[in-house]
Coordinates of C-alpha atoms and ligand atoms in Angstrom, one line a residue:
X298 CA 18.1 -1.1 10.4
X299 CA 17.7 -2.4 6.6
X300 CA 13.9 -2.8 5.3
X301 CA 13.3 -4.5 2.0
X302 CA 11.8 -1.4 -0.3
X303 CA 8.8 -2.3 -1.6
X304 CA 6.8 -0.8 -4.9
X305 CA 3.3 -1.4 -5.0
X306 CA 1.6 -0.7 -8.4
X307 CA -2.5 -0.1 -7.5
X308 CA -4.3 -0.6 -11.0
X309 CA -7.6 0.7 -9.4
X310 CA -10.0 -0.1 -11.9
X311 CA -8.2 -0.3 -14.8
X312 CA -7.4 -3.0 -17.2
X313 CA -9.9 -6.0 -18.8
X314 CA -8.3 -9.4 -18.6
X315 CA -6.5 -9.4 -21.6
X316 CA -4.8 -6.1 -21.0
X317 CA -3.9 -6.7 -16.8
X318 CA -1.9 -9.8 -18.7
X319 CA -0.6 -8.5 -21.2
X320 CA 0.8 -5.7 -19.2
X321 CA 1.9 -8.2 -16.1
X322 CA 3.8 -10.0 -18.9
X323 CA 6.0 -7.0 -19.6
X324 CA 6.7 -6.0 -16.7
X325 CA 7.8 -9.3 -15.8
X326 CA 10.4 -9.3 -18.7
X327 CA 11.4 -5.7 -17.7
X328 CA 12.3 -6.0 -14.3
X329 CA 13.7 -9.4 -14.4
X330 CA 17.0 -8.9 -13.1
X331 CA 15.4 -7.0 -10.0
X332 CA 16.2 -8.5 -6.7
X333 CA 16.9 -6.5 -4.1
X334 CA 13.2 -4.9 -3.8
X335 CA 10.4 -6.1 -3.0
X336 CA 7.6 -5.6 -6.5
X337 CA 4.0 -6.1 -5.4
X338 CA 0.9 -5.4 -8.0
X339 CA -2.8 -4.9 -7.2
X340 CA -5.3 -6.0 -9.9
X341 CA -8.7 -6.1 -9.8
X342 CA -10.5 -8.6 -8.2
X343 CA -11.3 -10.7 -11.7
X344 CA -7.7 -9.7 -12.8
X345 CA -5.9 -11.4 -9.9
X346 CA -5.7 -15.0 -10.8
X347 CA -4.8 -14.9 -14.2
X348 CA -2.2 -12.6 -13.4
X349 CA -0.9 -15.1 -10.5
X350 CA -0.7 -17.5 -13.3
X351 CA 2.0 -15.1 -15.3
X352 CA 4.2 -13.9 -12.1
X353 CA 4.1 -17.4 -10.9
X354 CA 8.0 -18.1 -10.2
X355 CA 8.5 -14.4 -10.9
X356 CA 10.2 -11.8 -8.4
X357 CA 6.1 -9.8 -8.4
X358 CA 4.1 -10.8 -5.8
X359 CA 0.0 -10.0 -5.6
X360 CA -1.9 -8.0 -4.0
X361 CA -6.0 -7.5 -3.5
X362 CA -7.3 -3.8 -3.3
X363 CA -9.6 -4.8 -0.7
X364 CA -11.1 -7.5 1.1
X365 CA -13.7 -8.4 3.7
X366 CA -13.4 -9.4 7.4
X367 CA -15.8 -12.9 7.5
X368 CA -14.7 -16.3 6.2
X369 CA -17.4 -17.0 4.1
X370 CA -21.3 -16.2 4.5
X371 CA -24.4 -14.2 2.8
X372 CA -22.5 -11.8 1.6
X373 CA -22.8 -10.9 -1.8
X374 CA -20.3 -9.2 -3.8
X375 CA -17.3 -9.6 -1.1
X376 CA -14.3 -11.9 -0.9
X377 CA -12.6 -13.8 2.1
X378 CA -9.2 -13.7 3.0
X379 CA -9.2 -17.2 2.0
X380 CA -10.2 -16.3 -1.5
X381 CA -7.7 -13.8 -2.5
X382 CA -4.9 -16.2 -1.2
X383 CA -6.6 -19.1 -3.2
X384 CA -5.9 -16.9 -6.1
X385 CA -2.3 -16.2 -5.4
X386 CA -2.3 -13.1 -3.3
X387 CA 0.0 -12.6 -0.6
X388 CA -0.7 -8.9 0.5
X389 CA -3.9 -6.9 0.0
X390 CA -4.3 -3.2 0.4
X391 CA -7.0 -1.8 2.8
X392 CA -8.5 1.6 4.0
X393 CA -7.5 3.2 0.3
X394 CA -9.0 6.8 0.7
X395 CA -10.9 6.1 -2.6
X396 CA -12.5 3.0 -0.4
X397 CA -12.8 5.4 2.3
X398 CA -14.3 8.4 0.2
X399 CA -16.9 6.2 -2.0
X400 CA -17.9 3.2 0.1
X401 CA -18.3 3.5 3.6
X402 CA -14.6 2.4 5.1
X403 CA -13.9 3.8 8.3
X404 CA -10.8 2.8 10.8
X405 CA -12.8 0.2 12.6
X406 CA -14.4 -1.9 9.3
X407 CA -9.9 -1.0 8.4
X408 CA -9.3 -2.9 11.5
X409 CA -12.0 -5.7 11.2
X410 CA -10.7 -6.0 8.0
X411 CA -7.0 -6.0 9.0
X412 CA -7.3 -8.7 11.9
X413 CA -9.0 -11.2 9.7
X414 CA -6.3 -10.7 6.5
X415 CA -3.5 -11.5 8.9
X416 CA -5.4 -14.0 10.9
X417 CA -5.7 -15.9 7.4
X418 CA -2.2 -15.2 6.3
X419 CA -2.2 -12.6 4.3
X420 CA 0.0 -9.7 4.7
X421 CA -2.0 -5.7 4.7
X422 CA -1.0 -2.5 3.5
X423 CA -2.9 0.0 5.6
X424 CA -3.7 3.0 3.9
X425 CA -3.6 6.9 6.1
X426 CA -3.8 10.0 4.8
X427 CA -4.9 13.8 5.1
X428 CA -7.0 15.6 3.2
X429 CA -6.5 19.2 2.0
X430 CA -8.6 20.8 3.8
X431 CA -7.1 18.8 6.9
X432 CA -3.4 19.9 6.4
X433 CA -4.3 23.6 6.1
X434 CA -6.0 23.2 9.3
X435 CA -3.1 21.4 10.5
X436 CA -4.4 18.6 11.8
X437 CA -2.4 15.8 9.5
X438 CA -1.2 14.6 12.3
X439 CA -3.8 14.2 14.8
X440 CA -5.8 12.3 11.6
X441 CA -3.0 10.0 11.5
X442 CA -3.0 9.1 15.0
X443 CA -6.7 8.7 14.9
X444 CA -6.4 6.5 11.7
X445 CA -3.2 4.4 12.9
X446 CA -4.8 3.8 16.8
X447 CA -8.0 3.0 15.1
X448 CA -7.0 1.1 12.2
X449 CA -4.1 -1.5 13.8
X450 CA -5.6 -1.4 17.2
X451 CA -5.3 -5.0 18.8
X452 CA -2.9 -6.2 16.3
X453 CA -0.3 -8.2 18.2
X454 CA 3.9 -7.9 17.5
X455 CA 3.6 -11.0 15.2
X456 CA 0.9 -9.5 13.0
X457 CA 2.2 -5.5 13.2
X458 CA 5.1 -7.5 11.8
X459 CA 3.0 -8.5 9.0
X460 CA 2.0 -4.7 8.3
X461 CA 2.6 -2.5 5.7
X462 CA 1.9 1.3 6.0
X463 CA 0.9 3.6 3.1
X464 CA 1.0 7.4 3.7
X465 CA -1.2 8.7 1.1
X466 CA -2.2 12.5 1.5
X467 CA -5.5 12.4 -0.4
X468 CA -4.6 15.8 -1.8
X469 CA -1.3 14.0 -3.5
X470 CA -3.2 11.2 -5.3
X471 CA -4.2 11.4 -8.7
X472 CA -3.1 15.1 -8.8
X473 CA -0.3 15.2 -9.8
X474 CA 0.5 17.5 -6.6
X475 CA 3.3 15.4 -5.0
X476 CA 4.0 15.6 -1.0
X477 CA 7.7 17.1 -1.5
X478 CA 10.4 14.6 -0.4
X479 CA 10.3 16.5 3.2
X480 CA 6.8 16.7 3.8
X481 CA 6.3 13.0 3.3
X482 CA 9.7 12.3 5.2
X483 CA 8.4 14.3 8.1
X484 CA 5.0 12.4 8.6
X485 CA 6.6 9.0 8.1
X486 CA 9.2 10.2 11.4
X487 CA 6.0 10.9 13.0
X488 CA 4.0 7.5 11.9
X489 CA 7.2 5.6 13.0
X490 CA 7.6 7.6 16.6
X491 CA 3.6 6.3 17.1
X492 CA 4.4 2.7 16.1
X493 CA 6.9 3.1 18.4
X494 CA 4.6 4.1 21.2
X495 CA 2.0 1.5 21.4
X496 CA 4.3 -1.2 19.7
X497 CA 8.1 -0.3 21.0
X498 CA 11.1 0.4 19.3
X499 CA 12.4 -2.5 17.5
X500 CA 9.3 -3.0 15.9
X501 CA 8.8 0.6 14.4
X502 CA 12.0 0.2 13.2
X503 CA 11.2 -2.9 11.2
X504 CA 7.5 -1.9 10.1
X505 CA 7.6 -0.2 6.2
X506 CA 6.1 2.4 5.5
X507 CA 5.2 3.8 2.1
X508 CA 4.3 7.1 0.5
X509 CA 1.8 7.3 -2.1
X510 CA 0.5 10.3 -4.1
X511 CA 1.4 10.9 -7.8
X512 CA 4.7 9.5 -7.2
X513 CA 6.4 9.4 -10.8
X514 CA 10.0 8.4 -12.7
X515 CA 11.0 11.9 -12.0
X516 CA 10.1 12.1 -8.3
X517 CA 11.1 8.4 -6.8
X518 CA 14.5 8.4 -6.4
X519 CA 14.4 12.0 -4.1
X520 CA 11.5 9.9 -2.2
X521 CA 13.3 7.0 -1.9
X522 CA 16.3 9.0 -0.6
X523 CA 14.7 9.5 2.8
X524 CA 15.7 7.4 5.5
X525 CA 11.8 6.8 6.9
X526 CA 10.8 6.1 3.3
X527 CA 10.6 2.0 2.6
X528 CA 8.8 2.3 -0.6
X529 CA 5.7 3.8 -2.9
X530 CA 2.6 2.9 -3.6
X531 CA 1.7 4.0 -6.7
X532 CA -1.7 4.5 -8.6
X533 CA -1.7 6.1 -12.2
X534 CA 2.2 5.6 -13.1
X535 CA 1.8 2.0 -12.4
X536 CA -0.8 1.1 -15.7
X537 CA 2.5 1.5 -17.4
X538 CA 5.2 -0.6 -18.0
X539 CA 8.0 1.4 -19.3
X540 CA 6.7 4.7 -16.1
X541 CA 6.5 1.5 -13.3
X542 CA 9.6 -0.1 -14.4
X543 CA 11.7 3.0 -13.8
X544 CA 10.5 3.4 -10.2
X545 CA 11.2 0.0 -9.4
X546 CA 14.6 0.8 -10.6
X547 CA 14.7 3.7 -8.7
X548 CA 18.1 4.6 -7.6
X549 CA 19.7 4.8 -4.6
Ligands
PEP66 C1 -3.0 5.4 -5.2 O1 -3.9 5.0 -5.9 O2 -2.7 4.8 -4.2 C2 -2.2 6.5 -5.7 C3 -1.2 7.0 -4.9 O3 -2.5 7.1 -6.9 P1 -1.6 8.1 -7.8 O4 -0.2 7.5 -7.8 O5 -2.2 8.0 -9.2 O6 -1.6 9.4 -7.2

């Protein structure tokens, strides 16, 4: 079964304005000829819609790094579905483990926030993921169940179909300490085989699922060798054109 690969570039919070532009602008000129991959970058929030402007027509879609699970209301400092679609997203990431670390997200505000993006048309990428301390325990994959059930429970077929799934081992990310190629291929056989479960076969077949974790030019293409690898999502080696570039271009 073929699934689109798709790169995801998370730019945390990094990059004024001028510089999120200036950098989308490159990239758009360096990956032009690019089509059989799917490219998706995640500003920050007052990045987003000037950035739509520049990848308008381009083969990079947008993505939010977070969102919230009400249509509108008293609730300062959060955005709607319905906002970040207004300003040209199509996907937004949710449940990353810095989210989960520093403010409060847990797999149920992951699935409240989950239902309403799809609800409101926009596609998710739901962030899982160990931590250290975990793993040596060996509980990676009893966290993972916990955080799939939790996290995507009550989503129908039509919006699992909608679903993006980003392995992230929190001790991989920003570390430089990559999952090696089997690790990460092993826990995405095991995040597919529980898809499978509650959602059948020919759906965990279609459903992408990333790996994310220092993933670098000199890593991606033994990643993206794996059969249950679809794609990366990718934090530091995304801020730069030339680094973000050659994973896109990773080869097969
Ligand atoms: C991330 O932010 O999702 C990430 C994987 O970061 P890094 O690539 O820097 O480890």
């Amino acid at each position: 079964m073929s699934r689109t690969p798709l790169i995801a570039g998370n730019w945390k919070m990094y990059k004024t304005i001028p510089e999120a532009v200036e950098t989308v602008e490159q990239l758009k000129e360096a990956i032009k000829d690019v089509s059989s991959r799917e490219v998706v970058i995640a500003p920050s929030f007052v990045c987003l819609f000037p950035v739509a402007e520049v990848i308008r027509r381009s083969n990079i879609a947008l993505a939010a790094q977070n969102v919230f699970w009400e249509d509108e209301g008293a609730y300062t400092g959060e955005i709607s579905p319905a906002m970040l679609r207004s300003g040209g997203c199509t996907y937004t990431i949710i449940g990353h483990s810095e989210r989960r670390q520093y403010f409060g997200e847990t797999n149920e505000s992951v699935n409240k926030k989950s239902k309403k993006s799809l609800e409101g048309g926009l596609k998710v990428i739901v962030c899982i993921g160990e931590s250290l301390e975990e793993r040596e325990k060996k509980n990676t994959f009893s966290i993972l169940r916990t955080q799939i059930e939790g996290g995507l429970r009550g989503l129908t077929a039509d919006q699992m179909r909608e679903v993006v799934i980003a392995y992230e081992p929190i001790w991989a990310i920003g570390t430089g300490k990559t999952a090696t190629a089997d690790q990460a291929e092993e826990v995405h056989q095991f995040i597919r085989n529980q898809i499978g479960e509650k959602q059948g076969k020919e759906l965990s077949e279609k459903t992408r699922i990333l790996y994310g974790g220092s993933v670098k030019p000199d890593n991606i293409d033994e990643l993206m060798a794996k059969k249950n690898i679809d794609g990366v999502l990718v934090g530091g080696a995304s801020l730069k054109v030339e680094s973000f570039a050659r994973i896109v271009k990773f080869l097969f």
